[in-house]
Short mmCIF file of C-alpha atoms and ligand atoms in Angstrom, two decimals:
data_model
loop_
_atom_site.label_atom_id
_atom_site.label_comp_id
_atom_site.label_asym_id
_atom_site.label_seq_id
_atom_site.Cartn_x
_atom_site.Cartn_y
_atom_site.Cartn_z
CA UNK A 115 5.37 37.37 25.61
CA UNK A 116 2.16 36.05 28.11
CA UNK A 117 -0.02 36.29 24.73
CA UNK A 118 2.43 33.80 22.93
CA UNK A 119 2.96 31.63 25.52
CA UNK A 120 -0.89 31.27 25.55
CA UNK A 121 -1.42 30.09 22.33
CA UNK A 122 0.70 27.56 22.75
CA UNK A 123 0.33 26.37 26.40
CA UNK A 124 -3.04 24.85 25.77
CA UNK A 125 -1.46 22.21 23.33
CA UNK A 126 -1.14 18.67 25.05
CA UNK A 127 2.53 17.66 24.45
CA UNK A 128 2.42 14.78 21.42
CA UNK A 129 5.02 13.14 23.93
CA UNK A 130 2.55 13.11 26.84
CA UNK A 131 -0.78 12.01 24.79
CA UNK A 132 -0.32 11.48 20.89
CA UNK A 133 -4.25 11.59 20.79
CA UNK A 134 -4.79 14.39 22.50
CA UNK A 135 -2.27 16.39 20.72
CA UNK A 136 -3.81 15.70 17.55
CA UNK A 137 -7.16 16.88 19.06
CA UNK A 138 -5.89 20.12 20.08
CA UNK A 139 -4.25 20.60 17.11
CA UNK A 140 -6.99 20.13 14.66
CA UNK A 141 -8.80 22.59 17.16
CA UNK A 142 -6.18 24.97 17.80
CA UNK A 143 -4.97 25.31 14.08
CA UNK A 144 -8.45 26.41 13.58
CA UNK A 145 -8.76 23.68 10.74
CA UNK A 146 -12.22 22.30 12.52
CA UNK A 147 -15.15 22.66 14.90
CA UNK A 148 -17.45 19.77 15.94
CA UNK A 149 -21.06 20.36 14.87
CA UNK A 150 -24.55 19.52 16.42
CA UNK A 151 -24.55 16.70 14.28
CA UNK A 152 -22.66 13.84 16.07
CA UNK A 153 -20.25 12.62 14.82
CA UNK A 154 -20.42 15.14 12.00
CA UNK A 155 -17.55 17.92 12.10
CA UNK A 156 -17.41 21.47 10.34
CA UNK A 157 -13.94 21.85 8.49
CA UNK A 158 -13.08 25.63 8.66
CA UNK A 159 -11.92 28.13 6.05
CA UNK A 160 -8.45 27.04 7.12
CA UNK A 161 -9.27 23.10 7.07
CA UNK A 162 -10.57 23.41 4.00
CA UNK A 163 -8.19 25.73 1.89
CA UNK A 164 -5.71 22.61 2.66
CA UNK A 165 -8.90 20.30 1.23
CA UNK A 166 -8.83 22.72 -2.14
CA UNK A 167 -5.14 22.01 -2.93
CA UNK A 168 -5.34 18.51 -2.50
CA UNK A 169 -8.24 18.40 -4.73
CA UNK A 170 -6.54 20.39 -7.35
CA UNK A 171 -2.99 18.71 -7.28
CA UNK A 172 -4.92 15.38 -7.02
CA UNK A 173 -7.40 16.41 -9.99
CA UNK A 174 -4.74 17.60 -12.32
CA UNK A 175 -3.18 14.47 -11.90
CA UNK A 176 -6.48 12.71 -12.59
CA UNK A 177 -7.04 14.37 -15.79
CA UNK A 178 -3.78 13.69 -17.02
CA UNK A 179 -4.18 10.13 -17.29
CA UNK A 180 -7.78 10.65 -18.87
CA UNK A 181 -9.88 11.05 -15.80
CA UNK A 182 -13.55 12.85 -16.62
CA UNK A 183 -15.29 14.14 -13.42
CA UNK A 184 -19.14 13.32 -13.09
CA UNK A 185 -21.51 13.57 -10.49
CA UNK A 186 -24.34 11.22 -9.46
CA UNK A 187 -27.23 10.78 -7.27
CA UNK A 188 -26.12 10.99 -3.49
CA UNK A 189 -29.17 8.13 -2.59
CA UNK A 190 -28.97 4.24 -3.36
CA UNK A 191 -31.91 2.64 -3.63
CA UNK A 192 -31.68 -0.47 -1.27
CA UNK A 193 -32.46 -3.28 -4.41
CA UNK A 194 -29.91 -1.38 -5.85
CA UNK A 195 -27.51 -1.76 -3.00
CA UNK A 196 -28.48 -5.53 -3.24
CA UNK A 197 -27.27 -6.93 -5.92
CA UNK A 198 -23.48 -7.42 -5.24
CA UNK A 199 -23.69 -10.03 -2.06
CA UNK A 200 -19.98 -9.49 -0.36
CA UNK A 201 -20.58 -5.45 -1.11
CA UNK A 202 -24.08 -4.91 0.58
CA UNK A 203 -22.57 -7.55 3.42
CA UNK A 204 -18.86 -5.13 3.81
CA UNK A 205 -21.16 -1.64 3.79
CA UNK A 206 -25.09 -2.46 5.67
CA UNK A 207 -24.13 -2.15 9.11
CA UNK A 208 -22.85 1.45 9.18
CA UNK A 209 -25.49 2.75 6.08
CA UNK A 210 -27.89 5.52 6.71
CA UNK A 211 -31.19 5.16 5.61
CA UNK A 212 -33.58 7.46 4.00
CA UNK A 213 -37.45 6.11 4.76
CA UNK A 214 -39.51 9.46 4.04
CA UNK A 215 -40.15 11.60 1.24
CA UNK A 216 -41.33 14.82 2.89
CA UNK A 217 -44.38 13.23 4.79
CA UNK A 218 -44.94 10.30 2.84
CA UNK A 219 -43.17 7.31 4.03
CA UNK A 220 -41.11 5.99 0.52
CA UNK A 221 -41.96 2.50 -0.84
CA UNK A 222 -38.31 1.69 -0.80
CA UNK A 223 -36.07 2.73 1.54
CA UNK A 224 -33.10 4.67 0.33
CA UNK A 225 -29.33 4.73 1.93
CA UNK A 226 -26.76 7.63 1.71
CA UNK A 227 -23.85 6.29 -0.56
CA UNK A 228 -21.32 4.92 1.93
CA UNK A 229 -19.40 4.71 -1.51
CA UNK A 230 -20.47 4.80 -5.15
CA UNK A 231 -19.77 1.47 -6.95
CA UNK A 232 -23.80 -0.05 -6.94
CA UNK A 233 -24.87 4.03 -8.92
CA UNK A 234 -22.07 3.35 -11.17
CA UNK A 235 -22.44 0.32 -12.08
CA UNK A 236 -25.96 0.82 -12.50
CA UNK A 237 -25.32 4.15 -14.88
CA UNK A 238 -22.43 2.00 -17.00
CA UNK A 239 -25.17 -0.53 -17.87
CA UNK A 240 -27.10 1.75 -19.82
CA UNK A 241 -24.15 3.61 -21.42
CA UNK A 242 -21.83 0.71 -22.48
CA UNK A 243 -22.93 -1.00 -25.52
CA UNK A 244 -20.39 -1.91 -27.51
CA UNK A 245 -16.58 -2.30 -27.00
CA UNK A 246 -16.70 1.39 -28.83
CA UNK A 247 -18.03 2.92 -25.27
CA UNK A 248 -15.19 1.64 -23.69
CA UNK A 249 -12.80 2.66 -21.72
CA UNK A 250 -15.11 4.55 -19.19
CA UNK A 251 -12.97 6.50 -16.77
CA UNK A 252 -14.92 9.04 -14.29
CA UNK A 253 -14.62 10.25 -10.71
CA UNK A 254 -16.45 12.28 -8.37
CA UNK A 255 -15.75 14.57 -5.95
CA UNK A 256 -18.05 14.26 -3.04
CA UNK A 257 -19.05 13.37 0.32
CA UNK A 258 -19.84 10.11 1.85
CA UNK A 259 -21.33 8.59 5.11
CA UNK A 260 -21.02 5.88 6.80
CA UNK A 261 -22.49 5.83 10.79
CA UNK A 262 -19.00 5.05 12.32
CA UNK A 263 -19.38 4.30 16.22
CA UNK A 264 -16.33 6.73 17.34
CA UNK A 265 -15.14 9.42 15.34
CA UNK A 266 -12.42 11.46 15.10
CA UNK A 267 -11.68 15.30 12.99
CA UNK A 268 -10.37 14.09 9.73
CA UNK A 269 -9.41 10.29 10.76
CA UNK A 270 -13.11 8.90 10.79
CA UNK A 271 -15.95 11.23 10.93
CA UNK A 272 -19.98 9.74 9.56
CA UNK A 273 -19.91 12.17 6.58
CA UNK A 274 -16.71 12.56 4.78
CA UNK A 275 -15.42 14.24 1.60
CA UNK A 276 -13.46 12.59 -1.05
CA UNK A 277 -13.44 11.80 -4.66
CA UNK A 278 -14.19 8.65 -5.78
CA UNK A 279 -13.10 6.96 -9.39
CA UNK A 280 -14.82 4.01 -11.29
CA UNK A 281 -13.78 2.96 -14.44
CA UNK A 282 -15.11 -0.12 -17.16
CA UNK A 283 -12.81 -1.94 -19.81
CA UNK A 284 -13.31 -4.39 -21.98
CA UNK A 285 -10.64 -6.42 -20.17
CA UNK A 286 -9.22 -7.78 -16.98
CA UNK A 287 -5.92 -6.61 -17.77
CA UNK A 288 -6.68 -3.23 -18.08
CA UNK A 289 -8.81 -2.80 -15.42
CA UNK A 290 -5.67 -4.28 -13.48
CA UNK A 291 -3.20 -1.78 -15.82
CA UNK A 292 -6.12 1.18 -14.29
CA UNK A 293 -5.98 0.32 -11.12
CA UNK A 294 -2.12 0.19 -10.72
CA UNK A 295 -1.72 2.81 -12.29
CA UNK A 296 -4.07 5.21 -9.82
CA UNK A 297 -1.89 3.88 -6.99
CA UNK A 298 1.37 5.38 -8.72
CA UNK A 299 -0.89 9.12 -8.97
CA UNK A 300 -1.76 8.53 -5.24
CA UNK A 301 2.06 7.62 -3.89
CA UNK A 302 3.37 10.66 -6.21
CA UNK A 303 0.94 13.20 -5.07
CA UNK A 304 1.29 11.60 -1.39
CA UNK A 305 4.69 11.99 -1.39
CA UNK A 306 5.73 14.80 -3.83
CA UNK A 307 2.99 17.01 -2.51
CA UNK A 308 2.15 15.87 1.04
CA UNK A 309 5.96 14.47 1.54
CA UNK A 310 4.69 11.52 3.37
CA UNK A 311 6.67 8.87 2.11
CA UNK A 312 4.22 5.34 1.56
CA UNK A 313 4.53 1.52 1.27
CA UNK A 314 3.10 0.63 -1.88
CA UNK A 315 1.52 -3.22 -1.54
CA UNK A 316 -1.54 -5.57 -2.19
CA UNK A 317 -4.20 -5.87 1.08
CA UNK A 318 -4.62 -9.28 2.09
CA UNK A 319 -7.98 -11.24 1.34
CA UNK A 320 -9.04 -10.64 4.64
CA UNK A 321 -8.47 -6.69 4.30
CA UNK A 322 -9.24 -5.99 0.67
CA UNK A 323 -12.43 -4.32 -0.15
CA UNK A 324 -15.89 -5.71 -0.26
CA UNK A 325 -16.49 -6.82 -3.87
CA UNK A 326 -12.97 -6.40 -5.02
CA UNK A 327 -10.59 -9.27 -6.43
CA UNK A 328 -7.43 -7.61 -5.54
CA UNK A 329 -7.43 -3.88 -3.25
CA UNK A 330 -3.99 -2.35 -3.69
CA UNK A 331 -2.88 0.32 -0.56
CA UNK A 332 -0.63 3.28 -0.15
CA UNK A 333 0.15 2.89 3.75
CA UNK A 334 1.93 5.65 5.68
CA UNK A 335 3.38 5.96 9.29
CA UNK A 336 2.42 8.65 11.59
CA UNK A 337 4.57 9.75 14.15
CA UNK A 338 3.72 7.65 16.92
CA UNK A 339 4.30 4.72 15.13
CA UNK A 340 0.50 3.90 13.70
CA UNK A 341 -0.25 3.34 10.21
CA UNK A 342 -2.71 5.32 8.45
CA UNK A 343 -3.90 3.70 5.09
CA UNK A 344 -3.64 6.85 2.68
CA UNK A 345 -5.57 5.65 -0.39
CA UNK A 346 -6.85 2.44 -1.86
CA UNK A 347 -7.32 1.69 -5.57
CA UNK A 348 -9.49 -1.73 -6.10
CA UNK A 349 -9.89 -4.15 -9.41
CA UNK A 350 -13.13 -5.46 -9.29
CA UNK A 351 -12.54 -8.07 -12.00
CA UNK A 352 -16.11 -8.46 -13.61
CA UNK A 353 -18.16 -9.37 -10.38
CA UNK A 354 -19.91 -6.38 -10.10
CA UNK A 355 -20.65 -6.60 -13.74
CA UNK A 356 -21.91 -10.01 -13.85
CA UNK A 357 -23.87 -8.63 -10.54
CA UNK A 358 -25.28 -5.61 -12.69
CA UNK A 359 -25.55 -7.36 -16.41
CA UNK A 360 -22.84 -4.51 -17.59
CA UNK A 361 -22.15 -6.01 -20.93
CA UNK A 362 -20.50 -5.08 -24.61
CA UNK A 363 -20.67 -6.33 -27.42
CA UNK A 364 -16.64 -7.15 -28.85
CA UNK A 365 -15.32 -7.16 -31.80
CA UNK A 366 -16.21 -10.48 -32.19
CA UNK A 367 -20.18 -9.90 -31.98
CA UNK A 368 -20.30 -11.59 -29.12
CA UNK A 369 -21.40 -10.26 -25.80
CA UNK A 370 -18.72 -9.42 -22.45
CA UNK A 371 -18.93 -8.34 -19.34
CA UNK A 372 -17.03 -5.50 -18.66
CA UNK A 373 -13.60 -5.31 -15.69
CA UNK A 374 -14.40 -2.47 -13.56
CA UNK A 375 -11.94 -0.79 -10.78
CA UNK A 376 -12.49 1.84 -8.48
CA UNK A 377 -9.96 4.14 -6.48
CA UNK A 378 -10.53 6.88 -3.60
CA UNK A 379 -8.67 9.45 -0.99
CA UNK A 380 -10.31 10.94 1.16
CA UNK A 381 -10.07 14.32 3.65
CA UNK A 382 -8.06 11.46 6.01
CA UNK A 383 -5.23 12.91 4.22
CA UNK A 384 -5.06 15.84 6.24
CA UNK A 385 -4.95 13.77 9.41
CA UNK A 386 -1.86 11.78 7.92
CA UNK A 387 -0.42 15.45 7.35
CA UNK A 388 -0.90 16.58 10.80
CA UNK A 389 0.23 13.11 11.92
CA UNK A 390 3.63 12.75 10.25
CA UNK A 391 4.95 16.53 10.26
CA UNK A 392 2.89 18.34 12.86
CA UNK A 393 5.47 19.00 16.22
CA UNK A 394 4.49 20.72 19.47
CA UNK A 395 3.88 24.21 18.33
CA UNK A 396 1.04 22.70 16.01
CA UNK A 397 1.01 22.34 12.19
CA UNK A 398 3.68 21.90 10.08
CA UNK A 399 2.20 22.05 6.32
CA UNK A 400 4.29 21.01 3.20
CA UNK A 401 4.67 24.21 0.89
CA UNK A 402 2.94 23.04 -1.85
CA UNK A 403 -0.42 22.11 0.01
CA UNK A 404 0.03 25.08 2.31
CA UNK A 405 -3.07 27.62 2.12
CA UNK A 406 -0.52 30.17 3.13
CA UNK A 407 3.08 29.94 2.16
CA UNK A 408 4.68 33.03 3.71
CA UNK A 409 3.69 35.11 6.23
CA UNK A 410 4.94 38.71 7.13
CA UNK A 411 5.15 40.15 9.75
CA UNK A 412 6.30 43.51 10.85
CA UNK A 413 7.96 44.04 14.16
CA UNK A 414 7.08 47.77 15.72
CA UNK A 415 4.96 48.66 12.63
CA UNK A 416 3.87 51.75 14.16
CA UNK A 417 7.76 52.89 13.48
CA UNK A 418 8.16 54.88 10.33
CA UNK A 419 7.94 52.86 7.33
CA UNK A 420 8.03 49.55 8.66
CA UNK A 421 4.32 48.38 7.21
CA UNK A 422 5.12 50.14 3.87
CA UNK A 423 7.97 47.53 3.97
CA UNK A 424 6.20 44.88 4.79
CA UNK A 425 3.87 45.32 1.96
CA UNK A 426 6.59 45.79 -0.64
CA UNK A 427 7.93 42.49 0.73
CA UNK A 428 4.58 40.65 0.30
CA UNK A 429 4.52 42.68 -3.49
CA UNK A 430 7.80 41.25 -4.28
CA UNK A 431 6.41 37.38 -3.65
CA UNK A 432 2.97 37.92 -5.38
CA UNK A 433 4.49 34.37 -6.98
CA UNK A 434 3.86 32.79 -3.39
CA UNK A 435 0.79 32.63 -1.37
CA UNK A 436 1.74 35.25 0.78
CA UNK A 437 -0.37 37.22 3.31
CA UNK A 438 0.82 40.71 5.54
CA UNK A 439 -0.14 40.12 9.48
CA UNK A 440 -0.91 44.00 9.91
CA UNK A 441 -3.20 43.50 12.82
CA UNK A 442 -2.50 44.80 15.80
CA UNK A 443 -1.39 41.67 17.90
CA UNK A 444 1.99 41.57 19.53
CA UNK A 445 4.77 39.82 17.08
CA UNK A 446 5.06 37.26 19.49
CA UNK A 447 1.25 36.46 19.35
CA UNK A 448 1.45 36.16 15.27
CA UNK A 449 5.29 34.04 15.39
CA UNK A 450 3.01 31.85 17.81
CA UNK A 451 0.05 31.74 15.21
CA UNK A 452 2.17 31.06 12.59
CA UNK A 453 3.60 28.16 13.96
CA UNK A 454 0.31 26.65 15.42
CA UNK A 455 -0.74 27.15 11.67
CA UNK A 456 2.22 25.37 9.73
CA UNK A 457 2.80 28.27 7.40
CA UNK A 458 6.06 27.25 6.14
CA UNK A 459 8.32 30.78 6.02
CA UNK A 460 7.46 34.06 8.09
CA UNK A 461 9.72 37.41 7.05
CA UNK A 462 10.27 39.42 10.17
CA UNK A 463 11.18 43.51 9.25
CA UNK A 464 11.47 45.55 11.77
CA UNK A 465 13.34 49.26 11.86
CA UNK A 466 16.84 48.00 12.12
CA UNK A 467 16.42 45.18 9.88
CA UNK A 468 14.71 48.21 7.28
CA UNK A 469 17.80 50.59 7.69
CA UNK A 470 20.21 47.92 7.13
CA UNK A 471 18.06 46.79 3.94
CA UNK A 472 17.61 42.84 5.06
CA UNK A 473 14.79 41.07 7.03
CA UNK A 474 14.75 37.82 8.45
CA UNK A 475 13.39 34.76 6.92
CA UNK A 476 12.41 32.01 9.92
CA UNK A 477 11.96 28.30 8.71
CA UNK A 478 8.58 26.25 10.37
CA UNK A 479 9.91 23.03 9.83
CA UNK A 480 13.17 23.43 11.58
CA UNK A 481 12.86 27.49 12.93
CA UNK A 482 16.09 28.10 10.92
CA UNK A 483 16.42 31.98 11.00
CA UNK A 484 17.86 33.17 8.10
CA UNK A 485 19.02 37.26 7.08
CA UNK A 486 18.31 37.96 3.81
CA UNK A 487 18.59 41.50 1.84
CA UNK A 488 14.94 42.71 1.08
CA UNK A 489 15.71 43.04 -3.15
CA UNK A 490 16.56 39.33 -2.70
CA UNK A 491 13.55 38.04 -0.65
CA UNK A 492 11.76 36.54 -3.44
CA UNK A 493 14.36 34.41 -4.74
CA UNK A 494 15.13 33.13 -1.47
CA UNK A 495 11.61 32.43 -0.20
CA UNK A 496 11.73 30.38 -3.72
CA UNK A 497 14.49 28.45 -2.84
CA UNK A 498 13.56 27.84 0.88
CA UNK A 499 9.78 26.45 -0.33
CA UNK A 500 11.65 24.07 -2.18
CA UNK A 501 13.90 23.17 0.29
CA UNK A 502 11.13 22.60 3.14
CA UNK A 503 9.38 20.74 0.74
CA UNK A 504 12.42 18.44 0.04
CA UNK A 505 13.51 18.32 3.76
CA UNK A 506 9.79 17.27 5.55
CA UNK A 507 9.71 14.24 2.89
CA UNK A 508 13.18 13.07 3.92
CA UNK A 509 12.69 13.45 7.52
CA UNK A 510 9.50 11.59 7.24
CA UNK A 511 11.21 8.96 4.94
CA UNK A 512 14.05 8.71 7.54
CA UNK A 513 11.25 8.09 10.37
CA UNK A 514 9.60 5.08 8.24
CA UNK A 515 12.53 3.47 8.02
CA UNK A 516 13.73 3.91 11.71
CA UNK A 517 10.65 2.66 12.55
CA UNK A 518 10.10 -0.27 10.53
CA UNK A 519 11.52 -3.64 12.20
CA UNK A 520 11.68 -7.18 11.44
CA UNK A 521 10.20 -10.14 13.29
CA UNK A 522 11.84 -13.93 12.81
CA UNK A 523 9.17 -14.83 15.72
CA UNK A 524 6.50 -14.16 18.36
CA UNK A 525 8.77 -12.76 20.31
CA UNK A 526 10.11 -10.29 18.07
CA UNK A 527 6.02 -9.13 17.17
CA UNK A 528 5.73 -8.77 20.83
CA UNK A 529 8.20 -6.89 21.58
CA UNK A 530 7.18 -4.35 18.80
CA UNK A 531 3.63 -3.95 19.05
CA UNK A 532 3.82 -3.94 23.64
CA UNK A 533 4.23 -0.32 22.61
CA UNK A 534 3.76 1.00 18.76
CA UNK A 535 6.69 1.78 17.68
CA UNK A 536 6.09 1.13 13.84
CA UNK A 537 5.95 -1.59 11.00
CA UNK A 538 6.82 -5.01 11.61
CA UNK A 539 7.81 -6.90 8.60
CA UNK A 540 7.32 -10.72 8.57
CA UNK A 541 7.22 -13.57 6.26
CA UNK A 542 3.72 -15.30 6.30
CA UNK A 543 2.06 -19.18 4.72
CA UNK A 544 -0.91 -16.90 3.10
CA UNK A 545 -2.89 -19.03 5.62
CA UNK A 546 -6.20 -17.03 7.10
CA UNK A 547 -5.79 -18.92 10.05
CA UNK A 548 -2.24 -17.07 10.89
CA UNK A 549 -3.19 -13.79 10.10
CA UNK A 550 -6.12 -13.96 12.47
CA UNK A 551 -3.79 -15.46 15.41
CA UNK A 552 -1.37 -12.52 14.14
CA UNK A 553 -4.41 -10.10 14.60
CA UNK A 554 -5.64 -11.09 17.88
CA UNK A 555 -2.67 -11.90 19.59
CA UNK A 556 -1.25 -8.68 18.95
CA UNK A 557 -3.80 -6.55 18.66
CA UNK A 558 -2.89 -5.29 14.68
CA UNK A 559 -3.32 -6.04 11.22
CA UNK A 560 -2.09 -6.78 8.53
CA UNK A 561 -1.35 -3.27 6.37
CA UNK A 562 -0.29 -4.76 3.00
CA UNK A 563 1.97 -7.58 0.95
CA UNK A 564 4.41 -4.80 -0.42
CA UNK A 565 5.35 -4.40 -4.20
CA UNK A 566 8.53 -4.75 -2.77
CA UNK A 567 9.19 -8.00 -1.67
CA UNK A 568 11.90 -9.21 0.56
CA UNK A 569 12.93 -12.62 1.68
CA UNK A 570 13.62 -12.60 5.79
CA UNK A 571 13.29 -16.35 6.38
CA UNK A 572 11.92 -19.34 4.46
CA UNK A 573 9.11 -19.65 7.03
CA UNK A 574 6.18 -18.28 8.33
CA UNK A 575 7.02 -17.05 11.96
CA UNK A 576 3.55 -18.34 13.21
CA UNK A 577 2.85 -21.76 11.72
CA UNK A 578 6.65 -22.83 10.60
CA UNK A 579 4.82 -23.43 7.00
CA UNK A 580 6.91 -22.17 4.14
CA UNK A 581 6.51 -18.76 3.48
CA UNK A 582 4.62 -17.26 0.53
CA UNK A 583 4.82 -13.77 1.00
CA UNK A 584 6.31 -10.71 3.22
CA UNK A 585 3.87 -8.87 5.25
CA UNK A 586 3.99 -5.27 6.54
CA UNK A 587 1.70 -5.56 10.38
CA UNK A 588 0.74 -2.29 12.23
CA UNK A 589 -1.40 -1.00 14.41
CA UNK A 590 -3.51 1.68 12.08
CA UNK A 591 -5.78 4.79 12.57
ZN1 LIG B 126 1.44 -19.50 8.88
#
């Protein structure tokens, strides 16, 4: 099969060059194309049917816990931009500015929301009154830019899509109770939906988010032993509102600033997919994000009643997201494309397989080929979905944890990070000064202080200082 063979030849093995891989991947899978726009990339029909089911797993999730969607201006004035000092400090250098209306060059300059918080914040103040217009609890789905230097499809590009949530409460506890509470959607969509298992933790000073008292993180490991951080959910305490004069008036008659948090994920997700379950013949997609769930595919289909068959099949699992390759490529060309693509179960029926009354059910995730009788191919594609779905999570979770290792010392970072191979876990003083000499020494960072705290030693490997808290390090996308 020259045609198969083809297809898959021109991917770089992830062995030889993880980055590459990915690259050919994203191109191959047909889930991008780079634009004229640099930096800028075009996500295809097949890039972006993946984008659709995150945003309605995601969104349902969202509105479950009271989530509104809203949509607002896509330009920030630059005094608007202003007014929150460690915000307009973390986002200036990689803003795109707008200086001309039409001809006429604008009085102020306007930039293209890197991120939304300055617009809310600005809306909130003239729609929260009294402590009866709160809670406010919006999001919007949208794109973003921000003029990265180096880009990559899905991992950092200068215009991005994602949704964005901002939320005002009378209080700092439940702004705190809000933004805990998005991280728990994003780990349960992240790892019931995308099975990518996450470390759920607290980013460091130095790491959290410009503006933000506390920036919580939902970190994942990709194959090759990076972290990608999946999702961020940040309590802004009432900074931004003392910034923006956002104020209520309490039960008490007397005037408070509101606690505001905002939360965000972002098309980077479908890098972490690719990342964590993709393999050598391309994309491996989780059944309940996949765009396409079952493919099938008729061998000889010029043979007597072998496409009639085929069709019936795909009519029996109208309860799937099932598509018929009738084209007339060789089998071996669409087994090929179906594997490049990540659907996650292709039915083969051919003429013996019709007169014997079964047809073969072939796993992506582990190429399992299964027979199955054709009056009981729905049940069983049901069952397998579910069983992918189960199996990629667990195979991921079992990765994470072979890859996540412990360093008493130096030595023990050292050896980790001279080649990723994964989290390191160590104890650390809280001490800036250590997490710097952590950073440049070996070349990572600091992914979060997990919810899940552990006690290795009493002291911080770095300084000898007591310890205050247990660090997950890693080298991230
Ligand atoms: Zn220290």
């Amino acid at each position: 099969m020259a045609d198969n063979k083809k297809l898959v030849s021109e991917i770089t093995s992830m062995d030889e060059d993880f980055t590459q891989w990915y690259t050919d991947v994203c191109i191959k899978a047909d889930l991008v194309s780079y634009s004229n726009i640099k930096g800028c990339m075009v996500i295809k029909p097949a890039g972006y049917a993946i984008w659709e089911l995150i945003q309605k797993h995601l969104d349902a999730r969202f509105k479950a816990t009271g989530v509104q969607n809203a949509y607002l201006p896509m330009f920030i004035p630059e005094s608007l931009l202003q007014k929150e000092k460690d915000h307009v400090e973390g986002f200036a250098p990689e803003v795109a500015w707008v200086t001309h209306g039409g001809l006429e060059p604008l009085t102020e300059r306007y930039c293209v929301r890197p991120t939304s918080e300055t617009l809310f914040c600005d809306y909130y103040r003239g729609e929260i009154h009294s402590y009866k217009d709160l809670p406010q609890v919006l999001n919007q789905w949208c794109s973003v830019v921000r003029w990265e230097k180096e880009t990559r499809p899905f991992l950092r590009s200068r215009e991005f899509l994602w949704q964005e949530g901002h939320t005002a409460h009378a209080t700092f506890e439940e702004a705190e109770e809000r933004t805990q509470q998005m991280l728990n959607v994003y780990a349960d969509f992240l790892e019931n939906d995308m099975a990518i298992p996450v470390i759920k933790g607290q980013k460091t000073d130095k790491e959290k988010f410009a503006g933000a008292e506390a920036t919580y993180t939902v970190e994942a490991l990709m194959h090759d032993g990076r972290a990608l951080q999946s999702a961020t959910s940040h309590n802004f305490g009432d900074g931004f509102a003392k910034a923006f004069e956002i104020q209520y008036a309490g039960k008490d008659n007397k005037l408070h600033y509101v606690n505001q948090t905002s939360w965000g994920l972002t098309t980077r997700t479908i890098g972490a997919m690719i990342m964590v379950h993709g393999d050598n013949s391309g994309l491996v997609v989780p059944p309940k994000i996949a765009p396409i769930q079952v493919v099938v595919i008729p061998i000889q289909q010029k043979k007597e009643g072998v496409l009639d068959a085929a069709y019936d099949i795909a009519k029996s699992l109208s309860d799937y997201r099932v598509k018929t390759d009738d084209t007339d490529r060789t089998p071996g060309f669409k087994f090929a494309e179906q594997e490049m693509r990540g659907i996650p179960v292709r039915v083969e029926i051919g003429p013996k397989d019709l007169e014997a009354g079964k047809c073969v059910l072939v796993r992506r995730d582990t190429r399992e080929k299964i027979e199955c009788a054709i009056s009981e191919v729905s049940a069983k594609v049901g069952e397998l979905l579910d069983q992918i779905q189960k199996d990629m999570f667990a195979r991921a979770k079992k990765h994470l944890e072979e890859h996540t290792f412990v360093a008493h010392n130096k030595e023990e970072f050292a050896e980790n990070f001279k080649e990723t191979k994964g989290f390191v876990k160590a104890m650390w003083c809280g001490d800036r000064e250590c997490e710097d000499k952590i950073k440049e020494e070996f070349n990572v960072t600091s992914r979060c202080m997990p919810f899940e705290q552990e006690n290795i030693s009493d002291v911080c490997p770095i300084c000898g200082k007591p310890a205050k808290k247990m660090v997950y390090w890693g080298r991230a996308y």
